[in-house]
C-alpha positions as CSV (number, residue, x, y, z in Angstrom):
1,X,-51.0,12.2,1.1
2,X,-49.6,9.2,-0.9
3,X,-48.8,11.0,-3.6
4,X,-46.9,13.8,-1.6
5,X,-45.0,11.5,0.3
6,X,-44.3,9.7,-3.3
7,X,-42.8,13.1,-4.6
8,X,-40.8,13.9,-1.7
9,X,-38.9,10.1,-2.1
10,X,-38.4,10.9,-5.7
11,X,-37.4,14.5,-5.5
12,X,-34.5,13.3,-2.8
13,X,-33.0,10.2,-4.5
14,X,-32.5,12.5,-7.6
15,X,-31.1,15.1,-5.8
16,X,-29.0,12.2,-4.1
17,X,-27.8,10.6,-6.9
18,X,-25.8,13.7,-8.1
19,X,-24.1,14.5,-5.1
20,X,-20.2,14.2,-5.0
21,X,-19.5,15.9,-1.7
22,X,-19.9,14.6,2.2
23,X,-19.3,16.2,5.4
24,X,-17.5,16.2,8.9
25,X,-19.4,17.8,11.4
26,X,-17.3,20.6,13.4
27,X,-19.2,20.6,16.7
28,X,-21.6,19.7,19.1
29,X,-25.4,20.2,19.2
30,X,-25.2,20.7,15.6
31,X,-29.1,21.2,14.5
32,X,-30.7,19.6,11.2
33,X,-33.2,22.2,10.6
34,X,-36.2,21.5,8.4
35,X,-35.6,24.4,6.1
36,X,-32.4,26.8,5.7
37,X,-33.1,29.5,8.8
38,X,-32.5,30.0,12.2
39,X,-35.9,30.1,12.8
40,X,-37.0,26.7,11.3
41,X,-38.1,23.6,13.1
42,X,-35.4,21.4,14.3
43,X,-35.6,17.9,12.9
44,X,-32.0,16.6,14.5
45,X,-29.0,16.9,16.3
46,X,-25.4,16.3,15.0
47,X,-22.2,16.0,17.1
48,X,-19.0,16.4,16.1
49,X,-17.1,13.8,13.8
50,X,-20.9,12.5,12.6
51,X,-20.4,12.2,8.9
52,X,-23.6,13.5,6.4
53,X,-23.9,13.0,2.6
54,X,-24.1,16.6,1.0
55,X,-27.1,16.9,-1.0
56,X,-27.2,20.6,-2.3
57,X,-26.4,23.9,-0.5
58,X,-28.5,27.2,-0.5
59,X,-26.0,28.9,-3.5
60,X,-25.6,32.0,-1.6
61,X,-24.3,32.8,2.3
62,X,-26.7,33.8,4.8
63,X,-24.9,36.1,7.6
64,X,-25.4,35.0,11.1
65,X,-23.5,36.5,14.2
66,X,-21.4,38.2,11.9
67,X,-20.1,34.9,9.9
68,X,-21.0,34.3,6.6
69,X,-21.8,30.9,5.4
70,X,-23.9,28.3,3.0
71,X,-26.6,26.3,3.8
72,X,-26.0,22.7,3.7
73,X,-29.0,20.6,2.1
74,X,-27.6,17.2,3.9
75,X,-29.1,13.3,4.8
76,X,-27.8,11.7,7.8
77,X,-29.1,8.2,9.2
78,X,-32.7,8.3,6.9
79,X,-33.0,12.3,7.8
80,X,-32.7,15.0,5.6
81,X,-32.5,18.5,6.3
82,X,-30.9,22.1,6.4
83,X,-27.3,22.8,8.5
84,X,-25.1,26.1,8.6
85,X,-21.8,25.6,6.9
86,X,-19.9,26.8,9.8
87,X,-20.4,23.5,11.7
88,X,-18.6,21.0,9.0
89,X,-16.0,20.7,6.8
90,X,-16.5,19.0,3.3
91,X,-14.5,16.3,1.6
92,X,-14.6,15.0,-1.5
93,X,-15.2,11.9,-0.7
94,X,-17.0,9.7,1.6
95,X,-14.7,9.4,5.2
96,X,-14.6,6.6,7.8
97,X,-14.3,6.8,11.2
98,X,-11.0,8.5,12.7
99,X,-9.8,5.5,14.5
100,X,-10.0,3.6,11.0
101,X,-7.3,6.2,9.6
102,X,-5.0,6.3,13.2
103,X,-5.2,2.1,13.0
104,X,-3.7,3.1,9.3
105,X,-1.4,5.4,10.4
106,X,0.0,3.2,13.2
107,X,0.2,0.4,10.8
108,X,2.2,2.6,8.3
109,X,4.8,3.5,10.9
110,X,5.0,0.7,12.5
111,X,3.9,2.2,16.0
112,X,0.9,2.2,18.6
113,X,-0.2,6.2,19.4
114,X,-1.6,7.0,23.4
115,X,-4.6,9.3,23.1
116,X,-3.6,12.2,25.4
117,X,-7.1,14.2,24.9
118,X,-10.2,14.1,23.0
119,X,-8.4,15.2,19.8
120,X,-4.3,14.7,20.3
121,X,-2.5,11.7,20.6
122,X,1.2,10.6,20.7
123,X,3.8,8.0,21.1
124,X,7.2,7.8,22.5
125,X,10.0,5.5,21.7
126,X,13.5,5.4,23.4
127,X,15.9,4.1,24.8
128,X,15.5,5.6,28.5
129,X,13.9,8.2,30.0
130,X,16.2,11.0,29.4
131,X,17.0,10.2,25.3
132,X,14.2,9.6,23.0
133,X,14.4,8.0,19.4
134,X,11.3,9.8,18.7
135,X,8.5,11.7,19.7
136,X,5.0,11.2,17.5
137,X,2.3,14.1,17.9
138,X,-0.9,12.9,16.1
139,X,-3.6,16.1,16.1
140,X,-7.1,15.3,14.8
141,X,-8.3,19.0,16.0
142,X,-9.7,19.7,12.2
143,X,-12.6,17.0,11.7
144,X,-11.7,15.4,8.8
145,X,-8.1,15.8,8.4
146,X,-5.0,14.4,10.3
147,X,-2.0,16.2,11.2
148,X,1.0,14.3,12.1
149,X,4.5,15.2,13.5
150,X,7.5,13.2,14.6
151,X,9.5,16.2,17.1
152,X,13.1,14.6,16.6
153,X,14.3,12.7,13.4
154,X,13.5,9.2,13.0
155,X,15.6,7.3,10.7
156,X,12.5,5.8,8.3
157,X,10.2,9.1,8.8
158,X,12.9,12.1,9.3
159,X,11.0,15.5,10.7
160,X,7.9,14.7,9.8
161,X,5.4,17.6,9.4
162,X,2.3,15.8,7.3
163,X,-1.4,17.2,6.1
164,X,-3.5,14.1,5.5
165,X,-7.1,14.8,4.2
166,X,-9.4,11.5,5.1
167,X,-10.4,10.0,1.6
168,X,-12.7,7.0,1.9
169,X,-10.2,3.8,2.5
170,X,-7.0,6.2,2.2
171,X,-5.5,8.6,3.6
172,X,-4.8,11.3,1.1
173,X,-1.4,13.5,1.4
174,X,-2.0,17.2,1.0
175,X,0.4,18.8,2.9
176,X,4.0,19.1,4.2
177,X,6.3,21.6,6.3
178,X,3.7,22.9,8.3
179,X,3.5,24.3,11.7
180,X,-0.5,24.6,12.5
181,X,-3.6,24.5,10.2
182,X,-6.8,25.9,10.3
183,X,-9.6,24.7,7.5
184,X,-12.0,27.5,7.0
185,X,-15.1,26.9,3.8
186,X,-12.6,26.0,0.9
187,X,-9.2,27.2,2.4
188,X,-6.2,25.8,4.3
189,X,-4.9,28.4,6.3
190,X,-1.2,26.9,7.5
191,X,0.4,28.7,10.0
192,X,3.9,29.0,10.4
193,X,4.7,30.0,14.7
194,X,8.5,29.1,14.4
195,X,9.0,27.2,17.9
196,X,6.2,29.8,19.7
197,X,4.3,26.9,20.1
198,X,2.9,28.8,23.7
199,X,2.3,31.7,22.3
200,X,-0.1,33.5,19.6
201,X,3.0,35.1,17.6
202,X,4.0,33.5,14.4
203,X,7.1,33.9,11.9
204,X,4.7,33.6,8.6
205,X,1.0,32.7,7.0
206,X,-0.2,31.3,4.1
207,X,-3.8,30.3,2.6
208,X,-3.9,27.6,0.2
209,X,-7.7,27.2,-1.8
210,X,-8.8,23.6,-2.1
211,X,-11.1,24.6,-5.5
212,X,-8.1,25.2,-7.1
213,X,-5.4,22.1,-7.1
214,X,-2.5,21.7,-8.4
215,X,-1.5,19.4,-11.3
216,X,0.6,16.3,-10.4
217,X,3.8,17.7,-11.8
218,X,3.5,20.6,-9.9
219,X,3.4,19.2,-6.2
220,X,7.1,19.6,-4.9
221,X,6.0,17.1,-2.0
222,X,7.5,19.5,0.5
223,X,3.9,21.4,0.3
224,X,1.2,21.5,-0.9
225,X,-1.3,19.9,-3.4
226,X,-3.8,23.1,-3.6
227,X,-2.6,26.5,-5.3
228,X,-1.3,29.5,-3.0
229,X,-3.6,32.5,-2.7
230,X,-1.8,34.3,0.0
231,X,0.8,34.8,2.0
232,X,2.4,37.0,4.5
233,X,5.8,36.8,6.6
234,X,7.4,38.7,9.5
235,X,10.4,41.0,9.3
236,X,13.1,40.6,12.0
237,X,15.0,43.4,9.9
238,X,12.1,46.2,9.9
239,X,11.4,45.2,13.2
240,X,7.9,43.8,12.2
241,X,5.8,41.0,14.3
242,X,2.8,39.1,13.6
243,X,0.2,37.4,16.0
244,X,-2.8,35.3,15.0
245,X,-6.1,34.5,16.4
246,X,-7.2,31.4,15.8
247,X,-11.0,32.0,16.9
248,X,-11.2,35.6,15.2
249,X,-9.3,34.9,11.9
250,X,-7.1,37.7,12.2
251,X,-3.8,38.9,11.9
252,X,-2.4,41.7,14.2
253,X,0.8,43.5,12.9
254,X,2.9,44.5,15.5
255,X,5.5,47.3,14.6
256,X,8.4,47.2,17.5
257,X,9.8,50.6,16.7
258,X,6.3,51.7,17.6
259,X,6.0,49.5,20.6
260,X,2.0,49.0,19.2
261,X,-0.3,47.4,16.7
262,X,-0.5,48.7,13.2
263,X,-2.9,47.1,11.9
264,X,-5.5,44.5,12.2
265,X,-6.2,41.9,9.1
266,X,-9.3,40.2,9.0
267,X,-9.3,37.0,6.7
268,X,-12.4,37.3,3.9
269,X,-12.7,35.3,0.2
270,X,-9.3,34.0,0.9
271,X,-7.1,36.6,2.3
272,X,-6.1,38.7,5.3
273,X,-6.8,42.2,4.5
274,X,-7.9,45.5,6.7
C-alpha cells in the first residue's frame, strides 16, 4: 500500500511540474470525478469562480448532451481529479480572485464600482440627476475575464469598450470595440448588437482563436490581440438580418424580402456554418 500510495505522489508532482495552464470554473455543482466519465465516482464539487491548476486533459472530446468537449485532468485544494471542459475556461496563467482585479480596475480609473448583481457592476458620476459625466458598466459574466464600458465619453477614458483577460497580478488587455463576448474552448466570439442591447438581433460577428495570437506589431489596439477566423455582417442593402443565441451558439439569417429565416448556422471548430 506504501508503495502505491508512493507512486501515485510521484506520478502527480511530475505531471504537476509541467503544467502551464489553470482554470476558472464556469458553473455551479461542478463535479471532480475520479476518472474521465459520467459514470465515475465523484470525488468533489466545484462552484463557479473556484480556480484549479490544469494538470493534463484527455487529448480527444468526449460528446455529452450533444456538446463536445475535453476532459480536464485538474488539482484543486490537495484533490485531484477528472472535470468536463464545458464547465471552465483556461488561462494561461494563474488568476486571483475577481475582486483583486475590480480593486485594480477602480484604482486605475480612479473610481469606486456598485455591484448591481452577482456578475455586473457600475458607477455613476455627475453632476445631478438628469446629466451624467459618466456611466461605468463593469460585466464579469465570463469567469475569467473582465469586460468594461464607460456609456458616455469621459475625458481620461473616452468610449471605453475593453476585453481584459485576468493574468496573475495584471490585468491583461485583449480586446477593444466590442459590443458582447462569449468565450467558448479556445475562441472569443465578440458580438457586435449595434444599440439592440434588448434584443437577440445583431449588426455583425466575429470569432477570434486564442491558440493563434498576434505578434506585438500587429495589434492595432482598437481590437484584438488573437488572429481572426471568422466573420459575418448584416446587409441593410439586401435586406438581410441576423439574430444570435447565446445558449445555442447559433446564428439565424433572417431574409426580410422573404419575411422568414434562411438559414440556421451552428458555430463548430471555430465558425458558424449550416
Amino acid at each position: 500500500m506504501k508503495k502505491l500510495l508512493l507512486l501515485s505522489l510521484i506520478l502527480f508532482l511530475g505531471a504537476k511540474s509541467e503544467t502551464v495552464s489553470y482554470g476558472v470554473i464556469k458553473g455551479d455543482n461542478v463535479r471532480i470525478r475520479i476518472n474521465k466519465s459520467l459514470s465515475s465516482k465523484v470525488i468533489g464539487v466545484l462552484n463557479r469562480n473556484d480556480i484549479v491548476t490544469i494538470i493534463g486533459d484527455s487529448g480527444k472530446e468526449f460528446e455529452i448532451d450533444g456538446e463536445s468537449f475535453l476532459w480536464y485532468s485538474i488539482s484543486y485544494k490537495e484533490k485531484t481529479g477528472w472535470i468536463y471542459g464545458k464547465y471552465v475556461n483556461i488561462l494561461p496563467t494563474e488568476p486571483r480572485e475577481n475582486k483583486y482585479y475590480i480593486k485594480m480596475l477602480e484604482d486605475k480609473i480612479g473610481i469606486k464600482f456598485i455591484k448591481d448583481s452577482e456578475y455586473h457592476y457600475s458607477c455613476i458620476i455627475g453632476e445631478n440627476e438628469t446629466f451624467f459625466k459618466a456611466i461605468y458598466d463593469l460585466d464579469l459574466t465570463e469567469p475569467g475575464y473582465l469586460y468594461f464600458k464607460s456609456l458616455y465619453s469621459d475625458d481620461n477614458i473616452g468610449n471605453a469598450k475593453i476585453v481584459y483577460q485576468y493574468d496573475n497580478d495584471k490585468l491583461k488587455l485583449i480586446m477593444m470595440r466590442t459590443d458582447a463576448i462569449k468565450v467558448y474552448k479556445n475562441y472569443i466570439i465578440s458580438i457586435d448588437n449595434d444599440g439592440n442591447y434588448n434584443t437577440d438581433r445583431i449588426s455583425g460577428i466575429e470569432v477570434f482563436d486564442m491558440n493563434k495570437p498576434l505578434k506585438d506589431n500587429e495589434f492595432e489596439k482598437d481590437y484584438c490581440i488573437f488572429e481572426k477566423v471568422f466573420e459575418m455582417k448584416d446587409s441593410s442593402e439586401d435586406g438581410i438580418q441576423l439574430y444570435f443565441d447565446q445558449k445555442n451558439l447559433a446564428v439565424s439569417v433572417y431574409m426580410e424580402k422573404l419575411k422568414q429565416t434562411v438559414s440556421v448556422l451552428k458555430f463548430k471548430n471555430g465558425v458558424f456554418q449550416p
